[in-house]
PDB file of C-alpha atoms in Angstrom:
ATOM      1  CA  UNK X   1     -62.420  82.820-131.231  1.00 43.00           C
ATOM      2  CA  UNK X   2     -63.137  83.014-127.422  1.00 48.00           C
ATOM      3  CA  UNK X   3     -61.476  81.296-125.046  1.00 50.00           C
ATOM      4  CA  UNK X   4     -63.504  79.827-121.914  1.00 53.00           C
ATOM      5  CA  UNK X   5     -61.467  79.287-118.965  1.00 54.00           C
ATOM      6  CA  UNK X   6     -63.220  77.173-116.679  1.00 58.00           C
ATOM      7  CA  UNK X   7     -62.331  76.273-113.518  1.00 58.00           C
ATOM      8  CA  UNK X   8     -62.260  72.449-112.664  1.00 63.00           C
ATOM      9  CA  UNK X   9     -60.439  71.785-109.459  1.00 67.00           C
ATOM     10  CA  UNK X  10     -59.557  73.012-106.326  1.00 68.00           C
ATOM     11  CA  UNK X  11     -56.712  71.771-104.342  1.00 70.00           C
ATOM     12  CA  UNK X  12     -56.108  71.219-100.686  1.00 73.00           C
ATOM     13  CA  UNK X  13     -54.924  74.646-100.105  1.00 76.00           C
ATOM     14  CA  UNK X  14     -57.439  76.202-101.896  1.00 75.00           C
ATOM     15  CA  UNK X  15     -55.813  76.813-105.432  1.00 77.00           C
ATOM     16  CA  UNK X  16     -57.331  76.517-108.346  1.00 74.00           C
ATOM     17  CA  UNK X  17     -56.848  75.452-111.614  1.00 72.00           C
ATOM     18  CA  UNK X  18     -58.749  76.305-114.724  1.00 71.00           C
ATOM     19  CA  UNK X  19     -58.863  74.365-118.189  1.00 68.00           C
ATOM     20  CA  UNK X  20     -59.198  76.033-121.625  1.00 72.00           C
ATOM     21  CA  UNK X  21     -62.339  75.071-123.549  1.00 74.00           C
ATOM     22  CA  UNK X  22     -64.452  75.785-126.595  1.00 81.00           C
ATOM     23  CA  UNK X  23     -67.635  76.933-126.942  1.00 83.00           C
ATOM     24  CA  UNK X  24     -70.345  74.580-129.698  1.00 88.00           C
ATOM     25  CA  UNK X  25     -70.185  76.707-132.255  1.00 91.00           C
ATOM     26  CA  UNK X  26     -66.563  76.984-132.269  1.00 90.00           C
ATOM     27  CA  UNK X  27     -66.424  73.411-132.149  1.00 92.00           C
ATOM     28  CA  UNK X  28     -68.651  73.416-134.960  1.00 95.00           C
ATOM     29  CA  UNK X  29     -66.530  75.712-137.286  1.00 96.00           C
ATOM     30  CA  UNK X  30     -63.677  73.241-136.353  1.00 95.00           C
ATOM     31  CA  UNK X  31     -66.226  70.209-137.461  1.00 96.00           C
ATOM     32  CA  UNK X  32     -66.797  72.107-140.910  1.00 97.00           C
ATOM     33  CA  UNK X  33     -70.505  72.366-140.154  1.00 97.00           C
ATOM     34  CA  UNK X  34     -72.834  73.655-143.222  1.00 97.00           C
ATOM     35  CA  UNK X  35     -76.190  73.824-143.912  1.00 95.00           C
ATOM     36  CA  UNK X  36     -76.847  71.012-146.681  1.00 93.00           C
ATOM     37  CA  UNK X  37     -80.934  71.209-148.165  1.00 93.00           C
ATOM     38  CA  UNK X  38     -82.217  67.745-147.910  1.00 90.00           C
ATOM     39  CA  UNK X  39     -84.263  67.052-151.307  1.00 89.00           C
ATOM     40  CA  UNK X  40     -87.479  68.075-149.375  1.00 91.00           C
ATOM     41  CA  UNK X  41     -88.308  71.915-150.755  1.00 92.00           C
ATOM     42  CA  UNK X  42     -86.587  74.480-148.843  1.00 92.00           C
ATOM     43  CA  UNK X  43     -85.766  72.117-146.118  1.00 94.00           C
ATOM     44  CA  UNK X  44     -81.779  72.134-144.478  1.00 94.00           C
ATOM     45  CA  UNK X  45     -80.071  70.152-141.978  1.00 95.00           C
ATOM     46  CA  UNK X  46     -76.555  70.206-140.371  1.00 96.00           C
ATOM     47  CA  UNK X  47     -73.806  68.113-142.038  1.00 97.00           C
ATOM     48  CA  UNK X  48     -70.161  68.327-141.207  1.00 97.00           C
ATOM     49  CA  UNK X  49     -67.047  67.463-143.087  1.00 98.00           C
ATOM     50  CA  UNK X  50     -65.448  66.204-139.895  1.00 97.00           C
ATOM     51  CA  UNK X  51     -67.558  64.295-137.178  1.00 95.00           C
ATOM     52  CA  UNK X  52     -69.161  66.855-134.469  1.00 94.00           C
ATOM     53  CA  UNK X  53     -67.796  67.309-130.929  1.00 89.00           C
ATOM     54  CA  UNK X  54     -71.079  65.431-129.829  1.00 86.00           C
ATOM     55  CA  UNK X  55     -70.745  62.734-132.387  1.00 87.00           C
ATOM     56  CA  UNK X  56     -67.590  61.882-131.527  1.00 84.00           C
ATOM     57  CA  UNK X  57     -68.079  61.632-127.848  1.00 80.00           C
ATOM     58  CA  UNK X  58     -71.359  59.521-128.237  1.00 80.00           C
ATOM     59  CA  UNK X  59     -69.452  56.976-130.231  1.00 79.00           C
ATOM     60  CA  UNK X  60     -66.967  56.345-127.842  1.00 74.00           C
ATOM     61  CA  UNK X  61     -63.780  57.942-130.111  1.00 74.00           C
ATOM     62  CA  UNK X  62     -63.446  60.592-127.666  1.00 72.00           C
ATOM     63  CA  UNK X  63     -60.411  58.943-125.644  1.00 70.00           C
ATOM     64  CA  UNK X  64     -58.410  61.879-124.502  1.00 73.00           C
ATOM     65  CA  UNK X  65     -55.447  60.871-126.758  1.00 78.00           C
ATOM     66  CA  UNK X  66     -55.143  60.084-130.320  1.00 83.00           C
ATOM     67  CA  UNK X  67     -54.674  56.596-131.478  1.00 82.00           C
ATOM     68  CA  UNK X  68     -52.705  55.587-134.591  1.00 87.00           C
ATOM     69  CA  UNK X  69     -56.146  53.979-135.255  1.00 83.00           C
ATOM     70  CA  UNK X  70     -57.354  57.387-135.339  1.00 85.00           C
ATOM     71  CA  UNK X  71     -54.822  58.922-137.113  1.00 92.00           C
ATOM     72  CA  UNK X  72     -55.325  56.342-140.271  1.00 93.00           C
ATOM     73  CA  UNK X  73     -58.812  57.185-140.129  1.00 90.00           C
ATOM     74  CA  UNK X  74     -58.276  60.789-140.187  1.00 94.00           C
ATOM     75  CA  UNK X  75     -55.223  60.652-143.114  1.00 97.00           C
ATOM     76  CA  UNK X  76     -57.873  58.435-145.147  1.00 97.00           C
ATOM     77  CA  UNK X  77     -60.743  60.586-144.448  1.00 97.00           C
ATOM     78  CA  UNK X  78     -58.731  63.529-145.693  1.00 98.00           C
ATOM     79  CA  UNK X  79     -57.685  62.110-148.671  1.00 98.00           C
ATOM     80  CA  UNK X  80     -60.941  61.111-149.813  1.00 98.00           C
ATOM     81  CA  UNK X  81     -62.448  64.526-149.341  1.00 98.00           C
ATOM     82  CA  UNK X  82     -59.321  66.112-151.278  1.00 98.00           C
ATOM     83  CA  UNK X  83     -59.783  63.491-154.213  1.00 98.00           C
ATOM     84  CA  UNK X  84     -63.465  64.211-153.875  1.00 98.00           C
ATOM     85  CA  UNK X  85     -64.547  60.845-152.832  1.00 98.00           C
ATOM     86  CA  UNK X  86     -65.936  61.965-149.713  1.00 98.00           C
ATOM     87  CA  UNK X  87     -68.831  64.538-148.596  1.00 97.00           C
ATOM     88  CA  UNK X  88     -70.327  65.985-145.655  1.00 97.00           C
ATOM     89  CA  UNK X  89     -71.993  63.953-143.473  1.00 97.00           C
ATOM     90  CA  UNK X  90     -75.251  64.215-141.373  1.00 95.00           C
ATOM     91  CA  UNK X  91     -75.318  63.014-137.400  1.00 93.00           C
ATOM     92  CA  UNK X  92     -77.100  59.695-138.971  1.00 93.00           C
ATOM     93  CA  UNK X  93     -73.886  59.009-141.051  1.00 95.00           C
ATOM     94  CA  UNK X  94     -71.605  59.949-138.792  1.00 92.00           C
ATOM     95  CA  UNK X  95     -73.160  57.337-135.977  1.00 89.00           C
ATOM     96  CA  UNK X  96     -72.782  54.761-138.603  1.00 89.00           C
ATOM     97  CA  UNK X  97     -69.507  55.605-139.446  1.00 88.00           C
ATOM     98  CA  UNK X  98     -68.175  56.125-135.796  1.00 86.00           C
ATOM     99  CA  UNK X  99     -69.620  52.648-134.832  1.00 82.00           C
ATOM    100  CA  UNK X 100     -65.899  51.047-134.615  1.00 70.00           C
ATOM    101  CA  UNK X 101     -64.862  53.170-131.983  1.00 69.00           C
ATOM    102  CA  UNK X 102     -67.519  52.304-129.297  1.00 64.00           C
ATOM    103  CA  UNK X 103     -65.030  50.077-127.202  1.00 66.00           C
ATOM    104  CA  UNK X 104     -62.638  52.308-127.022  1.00 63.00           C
ATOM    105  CA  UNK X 105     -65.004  55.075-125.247  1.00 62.00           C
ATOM    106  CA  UNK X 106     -66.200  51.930-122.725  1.00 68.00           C
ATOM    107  CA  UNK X 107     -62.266  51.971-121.782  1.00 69.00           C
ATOM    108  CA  UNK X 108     -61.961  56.394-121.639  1.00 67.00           C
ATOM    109  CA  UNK X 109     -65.209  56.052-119.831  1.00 71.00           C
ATOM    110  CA  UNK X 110     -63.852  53.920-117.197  1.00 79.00           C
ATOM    111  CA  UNK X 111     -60.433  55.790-117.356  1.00 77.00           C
ATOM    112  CA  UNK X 112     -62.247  59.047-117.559  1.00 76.00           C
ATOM    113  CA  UNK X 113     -64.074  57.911-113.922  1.00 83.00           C
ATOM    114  CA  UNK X 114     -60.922  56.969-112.108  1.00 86.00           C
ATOM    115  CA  UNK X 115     -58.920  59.709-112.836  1.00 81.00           C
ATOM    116  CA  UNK X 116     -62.237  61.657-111.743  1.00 82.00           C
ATOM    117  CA  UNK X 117     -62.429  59.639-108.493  1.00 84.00           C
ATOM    118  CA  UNK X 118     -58.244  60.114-107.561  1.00 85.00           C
ATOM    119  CA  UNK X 119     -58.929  63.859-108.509  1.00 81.00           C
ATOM    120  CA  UNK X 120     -61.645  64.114-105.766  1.00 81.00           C
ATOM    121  CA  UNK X 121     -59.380  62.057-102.993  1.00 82.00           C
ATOM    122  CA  UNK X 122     -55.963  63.590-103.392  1.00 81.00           C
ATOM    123  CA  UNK X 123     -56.669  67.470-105.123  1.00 77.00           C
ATOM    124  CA  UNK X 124     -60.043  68.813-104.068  1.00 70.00           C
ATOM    125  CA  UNK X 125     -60.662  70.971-101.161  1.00 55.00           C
ATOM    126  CA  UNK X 126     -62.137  68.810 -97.939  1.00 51.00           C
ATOM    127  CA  UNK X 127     -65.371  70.178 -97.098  1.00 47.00           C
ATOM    128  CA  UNK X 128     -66.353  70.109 -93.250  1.00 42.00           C
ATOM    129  CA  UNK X 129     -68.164  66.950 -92.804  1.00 47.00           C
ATOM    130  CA  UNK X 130     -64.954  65.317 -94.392  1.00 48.00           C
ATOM    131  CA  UNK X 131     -62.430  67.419 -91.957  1.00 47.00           C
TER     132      UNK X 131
END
């Protein structure tokens, strides 16, 4: 896999500092992507054994941590696909199945803009009209 080192902030004294990140399709090998056909003659979609990167985000269970709320869900999720119980999903079954963790993204969102906002004040480079 690739690594992507982007750069996200640049201090007072002009350092930088880079974060590691993923690119969507290794995000979607992580998600266990696969072609499923869809009962409609040679037609496929996308389903995914875990919820994709994008799914997750738009239902709010992106939080930058993980939750013990999370961590049941996962445990349970795993254990029905080992015991068979449990298949890959498409992006409509995934929204419905994500729909419990909406308030929690509200609260990363808001989070998420803060630590944004203290980032900008305290960490990145003045530019002349602020000097």
């Amino acid at each position: 896999m690739t690594a992507h080192h982007l750069p996200v902030t640049i201090d007072k004294r002009g350092k930088v500092y880079y974060d590691d990140g993923l690119s969507l399709e290794e995000l979607d090998v992580i998600a266990g992507v696969v072609k499923v056909y869809t009962g409609l003659h040679s037609q496929t979609e996308d389903a995914s054994w875990w919820p994709r990167h994008s799914a997750w985000v738009r239902a709010g269970a992106y939080t930058g941590i993980w939750t013990p709320w999370q961590e049941h869900w996962f445990l349970e999720r795993h254990q029905g696909i080992l015991a068979g119980r449990e298949r890959p999903l498409n992006a409509t079954e995934w929204k419905d199945r994500l729909k419990g963790f909406k308030k929690a993204g509200l609260l990363a969102d808001r989070v998420a803009k803060a630590s944004w906002d203290f980032t900008l004040r305290n960490f990145v480079q003045a530019t002349d009209a602020q000097q």
